[in-house]
Amino acid sequence: MFDSTKILVGLEIGTSKVCAMAGEYNLNTGELKIIGVGQAKSRGVRKAEITDPTLAEEDVRHAIAEVEQMADAEVRSVLLGVSGGHLRGFNNHGVHPVVSEDREIGQQDVNDVIKNAKAINLPAENYVVHAIRQHFVVDGQNSIRDPVGMFGSRVEVNMHVLHGNFNRLQNPVRAVKGLHLGVDGLVFNGLASALSLLSNEQKELGALVIDLGGGVTEYVVYSGGIVKHTGVLGVGGDHVSNDLAYGLKVPLGRAEELKVEHGGAMVDETVLGKTITLDTDSGIPEEVNLEHLRRIMSVRLEEIFQLVEEELAQLGLLAYLRAGVFLSGGGARIPQIQKLAERVFQMPATLGGNRSMEGLNPVLDQPEFGAPLGLVKYGTFQERNRDRSGRLSKGLRSAVNGLLKRSG
Amino acid sequence: MIASNTSSGTGYEHGVVTKVIGIGSTGCAVVDHLTQSDWPGARFIAMHTDPAALERLQGAEECHLGKEMPPGMGVSGDPELAEGISEEDAERIREICRGANLIVVVAALGGGVGTGAAPILVRLAKEVGAIALGIVTLPFDCEGPLRQKQARRGFSQLKTNADGVICFPNQTILAYLDKHSSLIEFFNAASDRLVEAVQRLGRILLCPGFMKISFSDLCAVLQGRQMESAFVHLEGTGERRLEDAVSQLVEHSLVKRTRLGSPETLLVHIEGGSDLTMAEVNALIEKINHQFGEAQVVIGTSLEEHFEGAVGLNVLLSRRNFISDTGEPKGVSGGDESNERAGEMSQDLKAHYENQTVERSTYRFVPPPPVLTEERREKILREARDVPWKWQVATKLRPGYTPFEILSNGRFEKSEPTIHRGEDLDVPTYIRRELRLD
């Protein structure tokens, strides 16, 4: 069969970079091979939301062109990663009475209960990005993965719903559509990072994934194999640069450089009282206090972690994170960030690194590729589901056709 | 445990009714020790939820909170529980506070009772018309992040409720105690410091004196959100007694080895005999100003006969990490105005931060439209009529005034501000947390 592979492209329009990742998915074997990556510096995005559509579209075009060239394939549609401070996650609950005579739960009951759980009272301008199924409850019995075939009179389901402002979600979609590309689906970037970072065991044990992006920080909590909580904090690497620009009284571009070259998440003894000499345009060298630089960075990063920690503590989720904290995104490159996370969360912290895909080129196994890789991975799930439902509908269609033929 | 050099001989100011209330285990122990000091007109009360802890006390009056709780059940380090219990017993606490002018609350923050009940106690004390002052410690770093967190929360609550809070982070004890000293020594040092602080404070505030330090002076020194303090007591004798004392201060390990070495405010209280001369005090002020150049210094003296030929120096060093946006120096001198402000300070501060976070200032300057008088209008119209057609078009097209771009508001000008629980997270953290870069 010649059409057994499909090109899946994940596109993340981030604050610091636009990244497209192409993967070749074999529909028959279920194998996924990453075949290309395209990147462009992002100029039209602030806090993970598009503020300048023209620039953003141009950057997306560059990234797509690059990935097409590298993968030697044409990109027709993408899986679009979305993020932004307006996204909110919460858990919802759906109930459905089992009506069949023998009280056996069928697929229809499961579909109904999920439908009930998806009926959420949200303002009209809100759009549900993800409704992720958690566990089923049958007659008060908890933690059931699949109730089909069980007996019971009442089936309930917990759902994690992630929703955001429709118009603001529409911006990246429009940028992509403007390039005559299709959108296969919207995926929350944090969830995508978690998909690429965590292995199944870690999802089972309980893990927190923090994606320290350029404009926002996304976090996802997995426990018992299901998504427990998701969230976005509108603070990211840009804020660190901005703080440095304020605190050290240097231009933003220079602050960005300083962050990359001399940054660190902790104030250790080696930097106390040290200064760095910079060359400036005016020719007069300028001195920057390294200790201040670290201190400013350290408090900002510490605050990001603390805000996440506070929220999880309020929800009582910290005790479930037995696999610890996983860091991805560009922020995971900051020296000693792991140590800082360990100190704030009081649990082991691990730097990004893909644990869910086999045979990945080590060049691509970087923390900042967590989300794009996850997007491709998400695409394979979608593909598998479509495959299954496609077959189902094919079967249905043939049955209907058969009926028609018989009657005719 | 008690500094024995607070000898009697001079009386405290009478008419001021002071109640010292210790809350929590440490607070109770401290107050119990204080009962042995001489402070006429003061009452010492120990408050706790655990009756067993109260029974151990020798001198202090006891107040058992949460009598309805089943016996043997403490609050097990939960400040919220302690808060609830003290709210429950609010009427009793008010009764205890009633009639006092000054209430001094002593507690060690970080645990349950002290952290949870002290802010409530202070609020109730203020409700019945007393001035409330908190003297607290923050836990050692080794006591764990939970206690640190609870302590910080308790401290900020206390800060909003009280007129003034003196805070001693226990970690600063490391500066003058050997690392290998026993645990008991460390914790004793922590509570000794509390005992001494209350006694010194009593002397500073209530001893009659010349150039007296008033309560409002004290509050001015104690302003700031993340305040930390230390008390140092020094004595000098002989010819160069004051210089002697000051050089002791400069050499003091707390000054040399902690952040308090560069304090932002200093309260200096000189105890001397009638032979204290102006020249001496002058030299002292000069020397202190020289040593702590940037600090704000409040000086007071009191005269006591038994100090003839000697001098005692009580110094309260504190860092307040407060960035004033108006640039106005905060309460340098005493007087009614600063007294008022001390009372309202907490509210002001709160309002200040709330306002600051929600609103974003815009930097765009819009000039007022030019005034168009009748003559001017005529003139413009005439000129417009007179000029040839080509020029007329050109004048019409000229914009009113040149648009010009003004400095941007950082990187996040165009995006929605990130507001998290009333705090604008786009503002650099080090500014919001008042981290001083020096």
XYZ file of C-alpha atoms in Angstrom, chain B residues 89-309:
221
model
C -12.194 33.342 72.440
C -12.159 36.918 71.135
C -14.245 38.298 73.977
C -11.923 36.880 76.626
C -8.874 38.226 74.868
C -10.461 41.652 74.628
C -11.164 41.508 78.334
C -7.501 40.818 79.027
C -6.357 43.655 76.798
C -8.820 46.184 78.159
C -7.366 48.995 80.225
C -3.853 48.749 78.833
C -2.131 51.546 76.955
C 0.548 49.399 75.470
C 0.300 45.740 74.597
C 3.490 43.933 73.758
C 2.939 40.616 72.044
C 5.814 38.158 72.216
C 5.820 35.088 69.999
C 7.993 32.822 67.938
C 6.539 32.604 64.465
C 6.525 29.422 62.460
C 4.583 27.098 64.732
C 0.858 26.944 65.325
C -0.287 29.051 68.246
C 2.179 31.924 67.953
C 1.761 32.296 64.215
C -1.984 31.985 64.100
C -3.099 33.725 67.254
C -0.656 36.637 67.488
C -2.169 38.613 64.571
C -5.649 38.135 66.017
C -4.493 39.139 69.467
C -2.913 42.295 68.103
C -6.072 43.186 66.232
C -8.235 42.687 69.295
C -5.824 44.744 71.396
C -6.147 47.595 68.957
C -9.906 47.245 69.007
C -9.978 48.007 72.715
C -7.819 51.061 72.206
C -4.292 49.937 73.069
C -1.148 50.439 71.078
C 0.028 47.038 69.946
C 3.611 46.093 69.390
C 4.806 42.680 68.279
C 8.186 41.223 69.126
C 8.695 38.027 67.192
C 11.312 35.647 65.901
C 11.428 33.902 62.538
C 12.461 30.231 62.503
C 15.931 28.913 61.751
C 16.464 27.831 58.152
C 16.872 24.257 59.314
C 13.334 24.157 60.658
C 12.034 23.485 57.188
C 10.247 25.383 54.450
C 6.777 24.799 55.853
C 7.534 26.634 59.072
C 9.296 29.358 57.133
C 6.260 29.801 54.963
C 3.869 29.843 57.897
C 6.130 32.302 59.660
C 6.236 34.618 56.679
C 2.476 34.552 56.380
C 2.037 35.167 60.084
C 4.538 37.984 59.967
C 2.788 39.781 57.171
C -0.538 39.428 58.960
C 0.996 40.720 62.147
C 2.526 43.560 60.216
C -0.819 44.662 58.830
C -2.496 44.513 62.211
C 0.103 45.853 64.616
C 1.432 49.355 65.129
C 4.943 48.046 64.992
C 6.694 44.718 64.794
C 10.244 43.980 65.788
C 11.388 40.866 64.060
C 14.452 38.810 64.804
C 15.265 36.135 62.254
C 16.779 33.303 64.272
C 19.235 32.653 61.494
C 21.177 35.771 62.493
C 22.150 34.032 65.735
C 24.581 32.027 63.629
C 26.595 35.206 63.313
C 27.637 35.256 66.943
C 27.185 31.718 68.171
C 29.600 28.997 67.240
C 28.220 26.577 64.679
C 29.096 23.653 66.901
C 27.169 24.884 69.902
C 24.411 22.627 71.067
C 20.891 22.915 69.772
C 19.679 23.958 73.188
C 22.122 26.833 73.227
C 20.798 28.045 69.925
C 17.171 27.960 70.947
C 18.009 29.471 74.323
C 19.851 32.261 72.564
C 16.761 32.857 70.452
C 14.466 33.188 73.431
C 17.059 35.154 75.415
C 17.050 37.620 72.636
C 13.309 38.009 72.966
C 13.544 38.486 76.729
C 16.247 41.069 76.349
C 14.403 42.866 73.597
C 11.288 43.294 75.712
C 13.296 44.586 78.651
C 15.304 47.013 76.579
C 12.198 48.200 74.884
C 10.580 48.789 78.228
C 13.519 50.925 79.237
C 13.634 52.863 76.003
C 9.956 53.632 75.890
C 9.072 54.056 79.497
C 12.120 55.465 81.283
C 11.763 59.167 81.813
C 14.438 60.944 79.947
C 15.790 63.881 78.259
C 15.328 63.601 74.455
C 12.878 60.813 74.986
C 12.150 58.283 72.284
C 8.421 58.130 71.763
C 6.430 55.243 70.492
C 5.957 56.930 67.164
C 9.729 57.259 66.749
C 9.971 53.575 67.292
C 7.243 52.845 64.757
C 8.977 55.015 62.202
C 12.056 52.888 62.586
C 10.033 49.720 62.230
C 8.234 50.469 58.998
C 8.636 48.207 56.011
C 7.251 44.997 54.712
C 10.199 42.694 55.123
C 11.671 44.190 58.171
C 14.311 42.472 60.242
C 15.984 43.797 63.350
C 18.536 43.179 66.008
C 19.106 44.667 69.422
C 22.584 45.351 70.611
C 23.401 46.476 74.119
C 26.793 47.943 74.882
C 28.381 49.570 77.875
C 31.326 51.806 78.177
C 33.155 53.168 81.172
C 35.888 55.635 81.869
C 37.051 58.691 80.026
C 36.178 57.613 76.535
C 33.071 55.734 77.494
C 30.894 56.645 74.515
C 33.603 56.156 71.935
C 34.362 52.897 73.607
C 30.746 51.792 73.266
C 30.535 52.833 69.646
C 33.667 50.979 68.675
C 32.180 47.938 70.395
C 29.130 48.364 68.207
C 31.184 48.546 65.048
C 33.111 45.463 66.047
C 29.961 43.573 67.051
C 29.659 40.306 65.196
C 26.054 41.028 64.256
C 27.125 44.205 62.560
C 30.172 42.686 60.984
C 28.746 39.431 59.788
C 25.099 39.854 58.859
C 23.060 41.964 56.504
C 22.291 44.144 59.458
C 25.786 45.521 59.114
C 24.273 48.005 56.705
C 21.046 48.858 58.469
C 18.548 51.246 57.013
C 17.381 52.569 60.322
C 19.016 52.843 63.691
C 17.500 53.641 67.002
C 20.131 54.659 69.510
C 19.242 55.031 73.114
C 21.892 56.365 75.436
C 21.656 55.748 79.125
C 23.944 57.971 81.073
C 24.410 59.761 84.340
C 24.128 63.473 84.865
C 27.756 63.845 83.828
C 26.937 63.054 80.202
C 28.167 65.978 78.152
C 26.949 67.490 74.930
C 30.348 67.018 73.337
C 30.202 63.320 74.016
C 26.777 62.919 72.473
C 27.857 64.985 69.522
C 30.927 62.851 68.966
C 28.781 59.760 69.201
C 26.301 60.968 66.618
C 29.123 61.881 64.304
C 30.714 58.530 64.673
C 27.464 56.682 64.066
C 26.677 58.782 61.032
C 30.116 58.064 59.713
C 29.785 54.329 60.240
C 26.214 53.907 59.013
C 26.216 56.641 56.434
C 22.946 55.963 54.684
C 20.925 54.890 57.657
C 18.217 56.934 59.238
C 19.159 57.495 62.870
C 16.850 58.217 65.777
C 18.597 59.148 68.997
C 17.268 59.398 72.502
C 18.801 59.608 75.912
C 17.724 58.979 79.423
C 19.501 60.059 82.532
C 19.973 57.707 85.406
C 22.007 58.330 88.465
C 23.601 54.955 88.743
C 25.206 55.444 85.334
C 27.507 58.076 86.763
C 30.858 57.588 85.071
